[in-house]
Short mmCIF file of C-alpha atoms and ligand atoms in Angstrom, two decimals:
data_model
loop_
_atom_site.label_atom_id
_atom_site.label_comp_id
_atom_site.label_asym_id
_atom_site.label_seq_id
_atom_site.Cartn_x
_atom_site.Cartn_y
_atom_site.Cartn_z
CA MET A 26 15.94 -38.02 -21.02
CA THR A 27 12.68 -36.07 -20.35
CA THR A 28 11.04 -34.54 -23.57
CA PRO A 29 8.63 -32.54 -22.97
CA THR A 30 5.54 -34.04 -23.99
CA ASP A 31 6.62 -36.63 -20.84
CA LEU A 32 6.75 -33.46 -18.54
CA PRO A 33 3.05 -31.64 -18.24
CA ALA A 34 1.70 -35.56 -15.68
CA THR A 35 5.19 -35.15 -13.90
CA LEU A 36 3.56 -32.09 -13.01
CA PRO A 37 1.18 -30.87 -10.00
CA SER A 38 -2.51 -31.62 -10.24
CA LEU A 39 -5.08 -30.30 -8.81
CA PRO A 40 -8.77 -30.96 -8.80
CA ASP A 41 -10.26 -27.96 -8.28
CA ASP A 42 -12.66 -25.82 -10.19
CA PRO A 43 -11.32 -22.11 -9.17
CA PHE A 44 -14.51 -20.96 -10.62
CA ASP A 45 -17.10 -23.33 -7.37
CA ALA A 46 -18.77 -20.76 -5.38
CA GLY A 47 -16.16 -22.19 -2.60
CA VAL A 48 -13.56 -20.76 -4.05
CA LEU A 49 -14.94 -18.05 -5.22
CA THR A 50 -16.07 -16.99 -1.69
CA ASP A 51 -13.11 -18.10 -0.25
CA PRO A 52 -9.65 -18.54 -2.22
CA TYR A 53 -7.08 -18.13 0.20
CA PRO A 54 -6.99 -21.54 0.74
CA PHE A 55 -7.00 -22.06 -2.30
CA HIS A 56 -4.13 -20.62 -3.76
CA ARG A 57 -2.34 -21.55 -0.62
CA ARG A 58 -2.35 -25.32 -1.90
CA LEU A 59 -1.46 -23.89 -5.86
CA ARG A 60 1.30 -21.62 -4.76
CA ASP A 61 3.03 -25.17 -1.93
CA ALA A 62 1.89 -27.80 -4.77
CA GLY A 63 4.79 -25.58 -7.09
CA PRO A 64 5.34 -22.43 -9.01
CA LEU A 65 2.90 -23.96 -11.75
CA ALA A 66 0.48 -26.67 -11.97
CA LEU A 67 -2.16 -28.08 -14.00
CA LEU A 68 -5.70 -28.40 -13.12
CA PRO A 69 -6.78 -30.39 -15.07
CA ARG A 70 -11.19 -29.33 -14.43
CA HIS A 71 -10.86 -26.35 -17.33
CA ASN A 72 -7.96 -28.57 -18.92
CA LEU A 73 -5.63 -24.88 -17.54
CA HIS A 74 -2.22 -25.11 -16.19
CA ALA A 75 -1.54 -22.61 -13.50
CA MET A 76 0.60 -19.97 -12.13
CA GLY A 77 0.10 -19.02 -8.09
CA ARG A 78 3.43 -17.59 -6.59
CA PHE A 79 4.45 -14.26 -7.81
CA ASP A 80 7.36 -14.62 -9.24
CA GLU A 81 6.04 -16.87 -11.95
CA VAL A 82 3.23 -14.99 -12.53
CA LYS A 83 4.76 -11.86 -12.73
CA ALA A 84 6.62 -13.04 -15.48
CA ALA A 85 4.02 -14.59 -17.13
CA LEU A 86 3.14 -11.48 -16.91
CA GLY A 87 5.43 -9.28 -18.62
CA ASP A 88 6.79 -11.85 -21.53
CA TRP A 89 3.29 -11.20 -23.88
CA ALA A 90 5.42 -12.52 -26.17
CA THR A 91 4.70 -15.59 -25.04
CA PHE A 92 2.48 -15.03 -22.88
CA VAL A 93 -0.19 -13.93 -25.05
CA SER A 94 -3.30 -12.07 -24.89
CA GLY A 95 -5.13 -12.35 -28.69
CA ARG A 96 -6.03 -15.38 -27.91
CA GLY A 97 -8.25 -14.38 -24.68
CA ALA A 98 -7.43 -13.05 -21.24
CA GLY A 99 -10.81 -15.31 -19.99
CA LEU A 100 -11.17 -18.67 -20.43
CA ALA A 101 -12.69 -19.21 -24.39
CA ASP A 102 -9.55 -19.43 -26.98
CA PHE A 103 -10.06 -16.86 -29.43
CA ALA A 104 -8.65 -19.25 -31.63
CA ARG A 105 -10.99 -22.38 -31.33
CA ASP A 106 -14.02 -20.40 -29.62
CA LYS A 107 -16.54 -17.84 -30.67
CA PRO A 108 -15.60 -14.78 -28.79
CA TRP A 109 -19.26 -13.14 -26.48
CA ARG A 110 -18.33 -9.78 -28.16
CA PRO A 111 -15.67 -8.23 -31.19
CA PRO A 112 -12.55 -8.35 -29.13
CA SER A 113 -11.10 -5.84 -27.18
CA LEU A 114 -8.38 -4.13 -28.88
CA LEU A 115 -6.40 -3.36 -25.84
CA LEU A 116 -7.32 -5.94 -23.33
CA GLU A 117 -6.88 -8.71 -25.70
CA ALA A 118 -4.21 -7.94 -28.12
CA ASP A 119 -0.91 -8.41 -28.41
CA PRO A 120 1.62 -5.43 -30.44
CA PRO A 121 1.97 -5.17 -33.03
CA ALA A 122 -2.02 -4.20 -32.84
CA HIS A 123 -1.61 -3.45 -30.05
CA THR A 124 0.80 -1.12 -29.37
CA ALA A 125 -0.29 2.65 -31.28
CA VAL A 126 -4.07 1.85 -29.12
CA ARG A 127 -2.63 2.05 -25.64
CA SER A 128 -1.01 4.42 -27.04
CA ALA A 129 -3.50 6.11 -27.72
CA MET A 130 -5.34 5.28 -24.31
CA ASN A 131 -1.99 6.73 -22.77
CA GLY A 132 -2.52 9.79 -23.47
CA VAL A 133 -6.66 10.04 -23.44
CA LEU A 134 -5.68 8.76 -19.92
CA ALA A 135 -2.97 10.59 -18.86
CA PRO A 136 -1.51 11.70 -15.63
CA ARG A 137 -2.14 15.41 -16.60
CA GLU A 138 -5.85 15.02 -17.53
CA ILE A 139 -6.57 12.79 -14.97
CA ARG A 140 -4.97 16.27 -12.17
CA ALA A 141 -7.47 18.70 -14.09
CA LEU A 142 -10.06 17.03 -12.11
CA ARG A 143 -9.14 16.34 -8.73
CA ALA A 144 -10.97 19.58 -7.81
CA GLY A 145 -14.47 18.98 -9.04
CA PHE A 146 -14.37 14.59 -7.78
CA THR A 147 -12.54 15.96 -4.73
CA GLN A 148 -15.90 18.41 -3.92
CA VAL A 149 -17.65 14.78 -5.24
CA ALA A 150 -15.86 13.04 -1.89
CA GLU A 151 -16.52 15.58 0.72
CA GLU A 152 -19.74 15.60 0.38
CA ILE A 153 -20.12 11.69 0.16
CA ALA A 154 -18.32 11.88 3.06
CA GLN A 155 -20.04 14.21 5.41
CA HIS A 156 -23.73 12.91 3.76
CA LEU A 157 -22.43 8.98 5.53
CA VAL A 158 -20.40 10.56 8.78
CA GLU A 159 -24.12 12.04 10.08
CA ARG A 160 -25.52 8.70 8.90
CA GLY A 161 -23.56 7.05 11.70
CA ALA A 162 -24.13 4.16 10.16
CA PHE A 163 -24.25 2.83 6.86
CA ASP A 164 -23.42 0.09 3.40
CA ALA A 165 -20.28 0.69 2.22
CA VAL A 166 -20.85 -1.35 -0.60
CA ARG A 167 -24.54 0.24 -1.38
CA ASP A 168 -23.67 3.37 -0.15
CA LEU A 169 -20.04 4.65 -0.94
CA ALA A 170 -17.87 1.58 -3.01
CA GLU A 171 -21.01 2.27 -5.22
CA VAL A 172 -22.28 5.34 -5.22
CA TYR A 173 -18.37 7.65 -5.57
CA PRO A 174 -17.68 6.43 -8.67
CA LEU A 175 -20.66 6.49 -10.19
CA ARG A 176 -20.90 9.71 -9.34
CA VAL A 177 -17.44 11.02 -11.39
CA PHE A 178 -17.00 8.38 -14.01
CA PRO A 179 -19.09 8.91 -16.04
CA ASP A 180 -19.14 12.33 -15.60
CA ALA A 181 -16.06 12.63 -17.19
CA VAL A 182 -16.02 9.89 -20.10
CA GLY A 183 -19.00 11.72 -20.77
CA LEU A 184 -21.82 9.75 -21.71
CA PRO A 185 -25.26 10.95 -21.97
CA ALA A 186 -27.15 10.90 -18.59
CA THR A 187 -29.28 8.27 -18.79
CA GLY A 188 -28.89 4.48 -18.69
CA ARG A 189 -26.10 4.56 -16.06
CA GLU A 190 -27.57 1.81 -14.09
CA ASN A 191 -26.13 -0.18 -17.04
CA LEU A 192 -22.43 0.50 -16.28
CA LEU A 193 -22.61 -2.70 -12.94
CA PRO A 194 -23.92 -4.78 -14.86
CA TYR A 195 -22.35 -4.53 -17.82
CA GLY A 196 -19.07 -3.64 -15.35
CA SER A 197 -20.79 -7.47 -14.19
CA LEU A 198 -21.08 -9.30 -16.93
CA ALA A 199 -17.73 -8.46 -18.86
CA PHE A 200 -16.21 -10.07 -15.69
CA ASN A 201 -17.89 -13.30 -15.33
CA ALA A 202 -18.07 -13.87 -19.49
CA PHE A 203 -14.11 -14.24 -18.97
CA GLY A 204 -14.90 -18.13 -16.62
CA PRO A 205 -16.04 -21.30 -17.73
CA ASP A 206 -19.13 -21.83 -18.85
CA ASN A 207 -20.62 -22.36 -15.48
CA GLU A 208 -23.87 -20.97 -13.75
CA LEU A 209 -22.56 -17.63 -13.55
CA ARG A 210 -21.04 -16.66 -17.17
CA ARG A 211 -24.64 -18.96 -18.69
CA ALA A 212 -27.21 -16.51 -16.27
CA ALA A 213 -24.65 -12.62 -17.57
CA LEU A 214 -25.69 -13.32 -21.06
CA ALA A 215 -29.05 -14.55 -20.96
CA SER A 216 -29.96 -10.69 -19.51
CA ALA A 217 -27.33 -9.33 -21.82
CA ALA A 218 -28.96 -7.71 -24.10
CA PRO A 219 -30.07 -4.66 -23.42
CA VAL A 220 -26.76 -3.81 -21.12
CA GLN A 221 -25.18 -4.20 -24.87
CA ASP A 222 -27.34 -2.18 -26.63
CA TRP A 223 -26.88 0.29 -24.15
CA ILE A 224 -23.32 0.00 -23.46
CA LEU A 225 -22.73 0.39 -27.56
CA ALA A 226 -24.84 2.84 -28.27
CA SER A 227 -23.41 4.80 -25.49
CA CYS A 228 -19.54 4.67 -27.44
CA GLN A 229 -20.79 6.81 -30.76
CA ARG A 230 -19.36 10.10 -30.45
CA ASP A 231 -22.74 11.90 -30.59
CA ALA A 232 -23.41 9.93 -27.10
CA LEU A 233 -19.78 11.89 -25.43
CA ALA A 234 -20.21 14.90 -24.17
CA PRO A 235 -16.94 16.82 -25.77
CA GLY A 236 -14.28 17.41 -22.88
CA GLY A 237 -15.03 14.09 -22.02
CA PHE A 238 -12.16 10.69 -22.42
CA GLY A 239 -14.41 9.62 -24.19
CA ALA A 240 -14.59 13.15 -27.08
CA ARG A 241 -10.89 12.83 -26.16
CA ILE A 242 -10.55 9.25 -27.48
CA TRP A 243 -13.01 10.28 -30.60
CA ALA A 244 -9.93 13.84 -31.46
CA ALA A 245 -7.34 10.51 -31.64
CA ALA A 246 -9.46 8.95 -34.22
CA ASP A 247 -9.41 12.52 -36.33
CA ARG A 248 -5.57 13.28 -35.67
CA GLY A 249 -5.44 9.57 -36.93
CA ASP A 250 -3.39 7.20 -33.78
CA ILE A 251 -6.17 5.76 -34.31
CA THR A 252 -9.42 4.72 -36.83
CA HIS A 253 -12.28 5.89 -36.11
CA GLU A 254 -13.90 2.40 -36.61
CA GLN A 255 -11.39 1.89 -33.27
CA ALA A 256 -12.55 4.67 -31.53
CA PRO A 257 -16.36 3.26 -29.82
CA MET A 258 -13.95 -0.40 -29.41
CA LEU A 259 -11.84 1.27 -26.90
CA VAL A 260 -14.72 3.77 -25.20
CA ARG A 261 -16.00 0.75 -24.34
CA SER A 262 -12.57 -0.97 -22.85
CA LEU A 263 -13.43 2.14 -20.55
CA LEU A 264 -16.97 1.48 -20.01
CA SER A 265 -15.46 -2.61 -19.41
CA ALA A 266 -12.75 -1.98 -17.29
CA GLY A 267 -13.40 0.83 -15.05
CA VAL A 268 -16.25 1.19 -13.24
CA ASP A 269 -16.66 -2.08 -11.60
CA THR A 270 -13.57 -2.77 -10.80
CA THR A 271 -12.48 0.61 -8.51
CA VAL A 272 -15.67 0.12 -7.01
CA HIS A 273 -14.10 -3.76 -6.47
CA GLY A 274 -11.42 -2.10 -4.86
CA LEU A 275 -13.43 0.83 -2.84
CA ALA A 276 -15.12 -2.03 -1.54
CA ASN A 277 -12.57 -4.29 -1.10
CA THR A 278 -10.64 -1.45 1.08
CA MET A 279 -14.12 -0.14 2.93
CA TYR A 280 -13.81 -4.46 4.33
CA ALA A 281 -10.92 -5.19 5.10
CA LEU A 282 -10.74 -1.21 7.02
CA ALA A 283 -13.56 -2.12 8.43
CA SER A 284 -12.16 -5.31 9.76
CA HIS A 285 -9.32 -4.31 10.87
CA PRO A 286 -10.01 -1.21 13.23
CA GLY A 287 -6.34 -0.95 14.28
CA GLN A 288 -5.80 -0.30 10.86
CA TRP A 289 -8.42 2.49 10.18
CA GLU A 290 -7.12 4.61 14.27
CA LEU A 291 -3.28 4.86 11.27
CA LEU A 292 -5.02 5.93 8.68
CA HIS A 293 -7.40 8.69 10.41
CA GLU A 294 -4.32 9.63 12.75
CA GLN A 295 -3.07 10.04 9.37
CA PRO A 296 -4.67 10.40 6.47
CA ARG A 297 -2.21 10.79 3.68
CA LEU A 298 -1.77 7.28 4.01
CA ALA A 299 -5.23 6.77 1.91
CA ALA A 300 -3.02 6.20 -1.53
CA PHE A 301 -1.09 2.70 0.62
CA ALA A 302 -4.11 1.99 2.75
CA PHE A 303 -5.69 1.41 -0.76
CA ASP A 304 -2.87 -0.51 -2.29
CA GLU A 305 -2.38 -2.74 0.71
CA ALA A 306 -6.18 -3.60 0.26
CA LEU A 307 -5.43 -4.04 -3.96
CA ARG A 308 -2.69 -6.58 -2.54
CA TRP A 309 -4.99 -8.31 0.29
CA GLU A 310 -8.02 -9.52 -1.59
CA SER A 311 -7.33 -8.55 -5.33
CA PRO A 312 -10.78 -7.09 -7.45
CA VAL A 313 -9.08 -8.71 -10.10
CA GLN A 314 -8.64 -12.47 -8.84
CA THR A 315 -7.69 -13.72 -11.84
CA PHE A 316 -6.15 -13.41 -15.19
CA PHE A 317 -5.26 -15.69 -18.60
CA ARG A 318 -2.97 -15.90 -21.50
CA THR A 319 -2.40 -18.00 -24.08
CA THR A 320 1.08 -19.18 -24.31
CA ALA A 321 1.90 -19.22 -28.42
CA ARG A 322 5.03 -21.59 -27.86
CA ASP A 323 6.13 -23.69 -25.84
CA ALA A 324 7.16 -21.69 -22.83
CA PRO A 325 9.50 -22.80 -20.09
CA VAL A 326 8.81 -22.55 -16.81
CA ALA A 327 10.59 -23.47 -13.33
CA GLY A 328 13.26 -26.01 -15.84
CA ALA A 329 9.50 -27.61 -17.24
CA VAL A 330 7.44 -26.65 -20.38
CA ILE A 331 3.96 -25.37 -20.95
CA PRO A 332 2.97 -26.03 -24.73
CA ALA A 333 2.60 -24.13 -27.27
CA GLY A 334 -1.62 -23.65 -28.05
CA SER A 335 -1.82 -24.17 -23.80
CA LYS A 336 -4.78 -22.07 -21.87
CA VAL A 337 -2.52 -20.58 -18.48
CA LEU A 338 -4.79 -18.83 -15.99
CA LEU A 339 -2.74 -16.97 -14.15
CA PHE A 340 -3.66 -15.93 -9.79
CA LEU A 341 -3.45 -12.48 -10.00
CA GLY A 342 -4.43 -12.74 -5.82
CA SER A 343 -3.04 -15.85 -5.07
CA ALA A 344 0.64 -13.51 -6.41
CA ASN A 345 -1.00 -10.82 -4.05
CA ARG A 346 -0.64 -13.00 -2.26
CA ASP A 347 2.87 -15.11 -1.69
CA PRO A 348 4.65 -15.31 1.78
CA ARG A 349 8.22 -15.94 -0.64
CA ARG A 350 7.26 -12.33 -2.31
CA TRP A 351 5.46 -11.13 0.75
CA GLY A 352 6.89 -12.33 3.98
CA ALA A 353 5.69 -14.86 6.72
CA ASP A 354 2.50 -12.22 7.37
CA ALA A 355 1.77 -11.93 3.33
CA ASP A 356 -2.31 -12.85 4.81
CA GLN A 357 -1.80 -9.63 7.46
CA PHE A 358 -3.40 -6.45 5.96
CA ASP A 359 -1.28 -4.07 6.70
CA VAL A 360 -1.29 -0.49 6.09
CA ARG A 361 2.53 0.71 6.44
CA ARG A 362 3.75 -2.31 4.34
CA ARG A 363 5.28 -1.78 1.47
CA ALA A 364 2.50 -2.92 -0.65
CA ALA A 365 3.74 -0.80 -4.22
CA GLY A 366 4.68 -4.10 -6.96
CA HIS A 367 1.14 -6.34 -6.16
CA VAL A 368 0.56 -7.32 -9.69
CA ALA A 369 -3.39 -6.32 -8.49
CA PHE A 370 -3.43 -4.35 -11.60
CA GLY A 371 -1.17 -6.63 -14.11
CA MET A 372 1.96 -6.11 -15.29
CA GLY A 373 3.89 -5.41 -18.52
CA ILE A 374 2.37 -3.86 -21.31
CA HIS A 375 -0.87 -4.55 -20.60
CA GLN A 376 -1.26 -3.27 -16.98
CA CYS A 377 -4.35 -0.92 -16.53
CA VAL A 378 -4.16 2.32 -18.09
CA GLY A 379 -6.31 3.61 -16.16
CA GLN A 380 -5.06 3.50 -12.78
CA PRO A 381 -4.22 7.37 -12.03
CA LEU A 382 -8.03 6.92 -12.12
CA ALA A 383 -8.73 4.35 -9.59
CA ARG A 384 -6.21 5.73 -7.58
CA LEU A 385 -7.09 9.19 -7.13
CA GLU A 386 -10.87 8.84 -6.57
CA ALA A 387 -10.15 6.20 -3.96
CA GLU A 388 -7.56 8.55 -2.46
CA LEU A 389 -9.97 10.90 -2.21
CA VAL A 390 -13.04 8.88 -1.13
CA LEU A 391 -10.79 7.15 0.80
CA ALA A 392 -8.78 10.29 3.07
CA ALA A 393 -12.82 12.15 2.63
CA LEU A 394 -13.90 9.26 5.10
CA ALA A 395 -10.27 9.25 7.51
CA ARG A 396 -11.03 12.62 7.98
CA ARG A 397 -14.37 12.15 9.97
CA VAL A 398 -14.30 9.17 10.68
CA ARG A 399 -12.39 8.16 14.21
CA ARG A 400 -13.96 4.31 14.33
CA VAL A 401 -15.07 1.95 11.86
CA GLU A 402 -16.38 -1.45 12.42
CA LEU A 403 -18.65 -3.86 10.91
CA ALA A 404 -22.39 -3.68 12.17
CA GLY A 405 -23.19 -6.91 10.48
CA THR A 406 -21.78 -9.94 8.94
CA PRO A 407 -20.37 -9.07 5.14
CA VAL A 408 -22.37 -10.42 2.30
CA PRO A 409 -19.82 -11.97 -0.46
CA ARG A 410 -20.65 -10.93 -4.26
CA LEU A 411 -19.64 -13.83 -6.80
CA ASN A 412 -18.07 -13.09 -9.92
CA ASN A 413 -15.22 -15.45 -12.06
CA THR A 414 -13.40 -12.86 -12.12
CA LEU A 415 -13.76 -9.64 -9.70
CA LYS A 416 -13.76 -10.61 -5.81
CA GLY A 417 -15.60 -8.65 -3.90
CA TRP A 418 -18.64 -7.65 -1.54
CA ALA A 419 -22.76 -7.64 -2.28
CA SER A 420 -23.06 -5.94 1.71
CA VAL A 421 -20.51 -4.41 4.20
CA PRO A 422 -22.78 -2.91 7.05
CA VAL A 423 -20.02 -0.66 8.96
CA ARG A 424 -20.93 1.91 12.11
CA VAL A 425 -18.53 4.97 11.91
CA GLU A 426 -18.04 7.36 14.68
CA PRO A 427 -17.09 10.51 14.03
CA ALA A 428 -13.83 12.65 14.85
C1 LIG B 25 -11.37 -4.00 -21.75
C2 LIG B 25 -8.52 -7.11 -17.10
C3 LIG B 25 -10.01 -5.57 -16.40
C4 LIG B 25 -9.59 -4.33 -15.13
C5 LIG B 25 -10.56 -5.85 -18.02
C6 LIG B 25 -11.02 -5.64 -18.47
C7 LIG B 25 -12.17 -5.41 -19.79
C8 LIG B 25 -11.10 -4.11 -20.94
C9 LIG B 25 -10.43 -4.09 -20.13
C10 LIG B 25 -9.59 -4.61 -19.35
O1 LIG B 25 -12.46 -4.56 -22.89
O2 LIG B 25 -10.77 -3.96 -22.68
#
């Protein structure tokens, strides 16, 4: 007879540290071993249960009552460990508290609000694309992925003009902080204080320009949809989740296209594929690679049971390359693939609330380039950027041939 407590010992166990530099640089061989080991595995290095297959990752993301977020979406268990900052009211919360907050944010970031930004965002995208094509060679990270979101997003939020250079370091900090107490996390936290001070100040009502997302969050508080204490925390969520993610998404898309010139040709012939190219790139090289949940009760998974109170690591980037879901060519980047349904934006009640904004930014800047550029190729060796959560690049040198 089997009792739940016998079961963990029967689970496959992998000695790897998914947060060591080797795995962060090239996670895919590890992902394959994790998926092939079984639907559920142990990672004793960090005392974790782990899932790398699409079906189980998606099911866990969908079951918010069992796989809770309120004990932290990183390795730290807020029931035991002190969070590095006051927990997010959105990401690190569960129903019922999460519900009103999320509903207010749905309103702030509603498709109608996003559509109003389209004309202004288009103008900036066209201007940047034109300038890059004239240069002929550029760095797709430093000159594009880090430039476009920072030209449009801070204004859309209504942030102060000075101090915006803190946004990328804050993202890097927040995403490293989800990981274990390793060198990346310690280094990020060591230089955090001035960055955090600017972020906190920028979330206050009087720092935010009228008409922006920030002001709309405060207006939701005036209406009583959320409290005035919650408002700055929700502005903080925008600043945590809204910059580095889109920068990495754009950088990864450009890397994917530059390393597959035939795929760029398809995009050039049909710039309306831009949205599909972005989705496929998010699937193929997911910016947010991993997320944690905590089991609120014993959780049956694939015939085993994860005991209550366990930290569970969900490998979004692995689920998005699972051949059981995507077919034998899951590792291939193909803009013609039906990539919708990937879990790069998460799934369920926590699925990315800023998704329409991220998609608008990506679609506009990619289409602006696709129309002007016949051919893209790598002009040097891309340099990975290591982060405990985000997969991306510090540098992707490219050369472009004008149409
Ligand atoms: C927040 C998952 C990631 C994109 C994310 C990070 C931070 C927050 C939300 C989402 O601070 O609310």
